[in-house]
Amino acid sequence: MREFKIRLESLGESHRASFYPWVKDEEAVRYSLSAFQRMKTDADTDKWFDGVLSEKGTVNKAVVLHDTDVCVGYAGLCKMSKANKSAEYFIFIGDRSNWGKGIGSLVTKMILNIGFGELGLNRITLTVSEPNVWAVKAYRRSGFQMEGRLRQACLRDGEYHDKFAMSILRDEWEKQNHKNIHIC
């Protein structure tokens, strides 16, 4: 597997056009945000993107290939609680030509570094669709632990499926030594 160098940039206007083909790709959005399921036009995507750019208290990062400056996805932390020092992780690699290359795993580690190392969080959670077995494996490799099952929490292709709730705690992250990940 080729080693990729990626960087995380603050999500901005220069990344908007990347989302247009992604949200129209049924396979790319199958297990992602429910909002993506409703987007049919570029105007729908613009409305969503404008909302994302105006969100406060959310870390939104564009995932950019370092050698080509091509945006291949976005990731970050939302639903942050200062009182509980917690947040929810999200990732979307929309460019399917970059699936299966380890980019998602590297991005996950980089976002965990931001959450635990820079923001001082104690807990980061996520939910993942049960049929998305590659993502479940990647999250486990990144240190996320299974917490529970949300029964029939997602409707895709006319069928309900379960979602898993997973989390990682600061002390688990520290044991894995993720704080040494270099962010370009």
C-alpha positions as a printed NumPy array, in Angstrom:
array([[  0.   ,   0.   ,   0.   ],
       [  1.352,   3.41 ,  -0.992],
       [  1.954,   5.806,   1.868],
       [ -0.084,   8.97 ,   1.498],
       [  0.807,  12.357,   2.839],
       [ -2.275,  14.323,   3.68 ],
       [ -3.003,  17.546,   5.412],
       [ -6.046,  18.86 ,   7.168],
       [ -7.159,  22.354,   6.245],
       [ -9.961,  24.419,   7.704],
       [-12.957,  23.641,   5.519],
       [-13.646,  26.618,   3.288],
       [-14.97 ,  27.916,  -0.013],
       [-12.139,  26.341,  -1.994],
       [-13.455,  22.896,  -0.992],
       [-17.128,  23.445,  -1.871],
       [-17.024,  22.14 ,  -5.472],
       [-15.482,  18.844,  -4.322],
       [-18.748,  17.947,  -2.595],
       [-20.958,  18.231,  -5.707],
       [-20.009,  14.889,  -7.286],
       [-19.582,  13.138,  -3.939],
       [-23.118,  13.683,  -2.67 ],
       [-24.507,  12.5  ,  -6.015],
       [-22.55 ,   9.231,  -5.73 ],
       [-24.927,   6.767,  -4.046],
       [-22.114,   4.44 ,  -3.011],
       [-20.068,   7.265,  -1.476],
       [-22.97 ,   8.506,   0.666],
       [-24.563,   5.143,   1.49 ],
       [-23.422,   5.08 ,   5.145],
       [-22.737,   8.771,   5.655],
       [-24.826,  11.693,   6.892],
       [-28.562,  11.357,   6.502],
       [-28.499,  14.897,   5.077],
       [-26.514,  13.585,   2.101],
       [-29.367,  11.216,   1.283],
       [-31.667,  14.198,   0.657],
       [-29.278,  16.253,  -1.465],
       [-30.101,  15.98 ,  -5.158],
       [-28.832,  19.247,  -6.633],
       [-25.803,  21.501,  -6.31 ],
       [-28.138,  24.055,  -4.668],
       [-28.989,  21.47 ,  -1.973],
       [-25.294,  20.903,  -1.415],
       [-24.638,  24.661,  -1.274],
       [-27.303,  25.118,   1.401],
       [-25.808,  22.316,   3.502],
       [-22.238,  23.563,   2.942],
       [-23.183,  27.12 ,   3.953],
       [-24.614,  25.708,   7.185],
       [-21.451,  23.752,   7.878],
       [-19.272,  26.831,   7.33 ],
       [-21.388,  28.871,   9.744],
       [-21.396,  26.26 ,  12.542],
       [-19.863,  27.356,  15.814],
       [-18.152,  24.931,  18.158],
       [-17.408,  22.374,  15.434],
       [-14.039,  21.397,  14.006],
       [-14.484,  21.008,  10.216],
       [-11.378,  19.975,   8.297],
       [-10.886,  19.32 ,   4.602],
       [ -8.799,  16.221,   3.856],
       [ -6.279,  17.216,   1.181],
       [ -3.708,  15.046,  -0.585],
       [ -0.421,  16.79 ,   0.045],
       [  1.217,  16.034,  -3.294],
       [ -1.724,  17.093,  -5.515],
       [ -3.65 ,  19.583,  -3.334],
       [ -6.838,  17.634,  -4.158],
       [ -9.577,  17.589,  -1.527],
       [-10.774,  13.994,  -1.059],
       [-13.065,  14.384,   1.969],
       [-13.716,  16.083,   5.236],
       [-13.615,  15.153,   8.913],
       [-13.855,  16.713,  12.317],
       [-15.511,  16.949,  15.679],
       [-19.043,  18.076,  16.447],
       [-21.464,  18.069,  19.381],
       [-18.673,  19.323,  21.608],
       [-19.371,  19.611,  25.311],
       [-17.028,  21.827,  27.291],
       [-18.626,  20.673,  30.547],
       [-18.032,  16.999,  29.73 ],
       [-14.879,  17.479,  27.627],
       [-16.365,  15.314,  24.902],
       [-17.195,  15.436,  21.201],
       [-18.426,  13.27 ,  18.338],
       [-16.088,  12.298,  15.493],
       [-17.159,  12.294,  11.847],
       [-15.406,  11.528,   8.585],
       [-16.433,  11.4  ,   4.946],
       [-13.999,  10.387,   2.23 ],
       [-16.132,  11.315,  -0.754],
       [-13.603,  10.55 ,  -3.468],
       [-14.037,   6.788,  -3.845],
       [-10.815,   6.462,  -5.85 ],
       [ -9.065,   7.058,  -2.519],
       [-10.923,   4.42 ,  -0.508],
       [ -8.966,   1.483,   0.873],
       [ -5.647,   3.324,   0.91 ],
       [ -5.42 ,   4.086,   4.628],
       [ -6.374,   7.743,   4.297],
       [ -9.369,   7.398,   6.613],
       [ -7.279,   5.729,   9.314],
       [ -4.638,   8.45 ,   9.129],
       [ -7.284,  11.192,   9.238],
       [ -8.872,   9.531,  12.269],
       [ -5.549,   9.59 ,  14.098],
       [ -4.993,  13.229,  13.155],
       [ -8.441,  14.284,  14.377],
       [ -7.939,  12.362,  17.627],
       [ -4.691,  14.288,  18.047],
       [ -6.602,  17.559,  17.664],
       [ -9.36 ,  16.459,  20.051],
       [ -7.192,  15.076,  22.808],
       [ -3.948,  16.975,  22.246],
       [ -5.15 ,  20.451,  21.295],
       [ -8.701,  20.681,  22.655],
       [ -8.107,  18.727,  25.864],
       [-11.062,  16.406,  25.385],
       [-11.489,  13.321,  27.54 ],
       [-13.9  ,  11.354,  25.34 ],
       [-14.602,  11.136,  21.613],
       [-17.57 ,   9.142,  20.349],
       [-18.904,   8.088,  16.961],
       [-21.641,   6.025,  15.408],
       [-21.076,   3.725,  12.46 ],
       [-23.466,   1.667,  10.362],
       [-23.178,  -2.061,  11.033],
       [-22.843,  -2.966,   7.314],
       [-19.852,  -0.597,   7.027],
       [-17.485,  -3.338,   8.202],
       [-14.321,  -1.65 ,   6.893],
       [-15.034,   1.465,   8.938],
       [-15.734,  -0.583,  12.082],
       [-12.372,  -2.342,  11.673],
       [-10.567,   0.953,  11.07 ],
       [-12.107,   2.56 ,  14.156],
       [-11.111,  -0.418,  16.297],
       [ -7.547,  -0.169,  14.982],
       [ -7.587,   3.517,  15.968],
       [ -8.514,   2.568,  19.536],
       [-12.289,   3.053,  19.564],
       [-14.172,   0.634,  21.813],
       [-17.632,  -0.749,  21.181],
       [-20.223,   0.693,  23.552],
       [-23.518,  -0.454,  22.176],
       [-25.918,  -1.05 ,  19.345],
       [-28.56 ,   1.395,  18.143],
       [-31.213,  -0.895,  16.737],
       [-32.615,  -0.06 ,  13.3  ],
       [-31.168,   3.44 ,  13.588],
       [-30.509,   3.889,   9.88 ],
       [-32.701,   3.493,   6.796],
       [-30.812,   2.918,   3.553],
       [-31.978,   1.326,   0.333],
       [-35.406,   0.746,   1.858],
       [-34.058,  -1.356,   4.729],
       [-33.258,  -0.582,   8.334],
       [-29.93 ,  -1.506,   9.821],
       [-28.266,  -1.066,  13.182],
       [-25.576,   1.418,  14.07 ],
       [-22.781,   0.853,  16.567],
       [-21.873,   3.418,  19.216],
       [-18.117,   3.542,  19.814],
       [-15.785,   5.747,  21.833],
       [-12.194,   6.32 ,  22.804],
       [-11.004,   7.941,  26.02 ],
       [ -7.987,  10.169,  26.525],
       [ -6.056,   7.581,  28.551],
       [ -6.646,   4.934,  25.844],
       [ -5.41 ,   7.361,  23.196],
       [ -2.329,   8.222,  25.271],
       [ -1.453,   4.53 ,  25.59 ],
       [ -1.49 ,   4.244,  21.8  ],
       [  0.896,   7.196,  21.525],
       [ -1.241,   8.973,  18.909],
       [ -0.09 ,  12.351,  20.153],
       [  3.058,  12.   ,  18.035],
       [  1.174,  12.105,  14.72 ],
       [  2.585,  14.889,  12.569],
       [  0.003,  17.238,  11.127],
       [  1.128,  18.959,   7.929]])
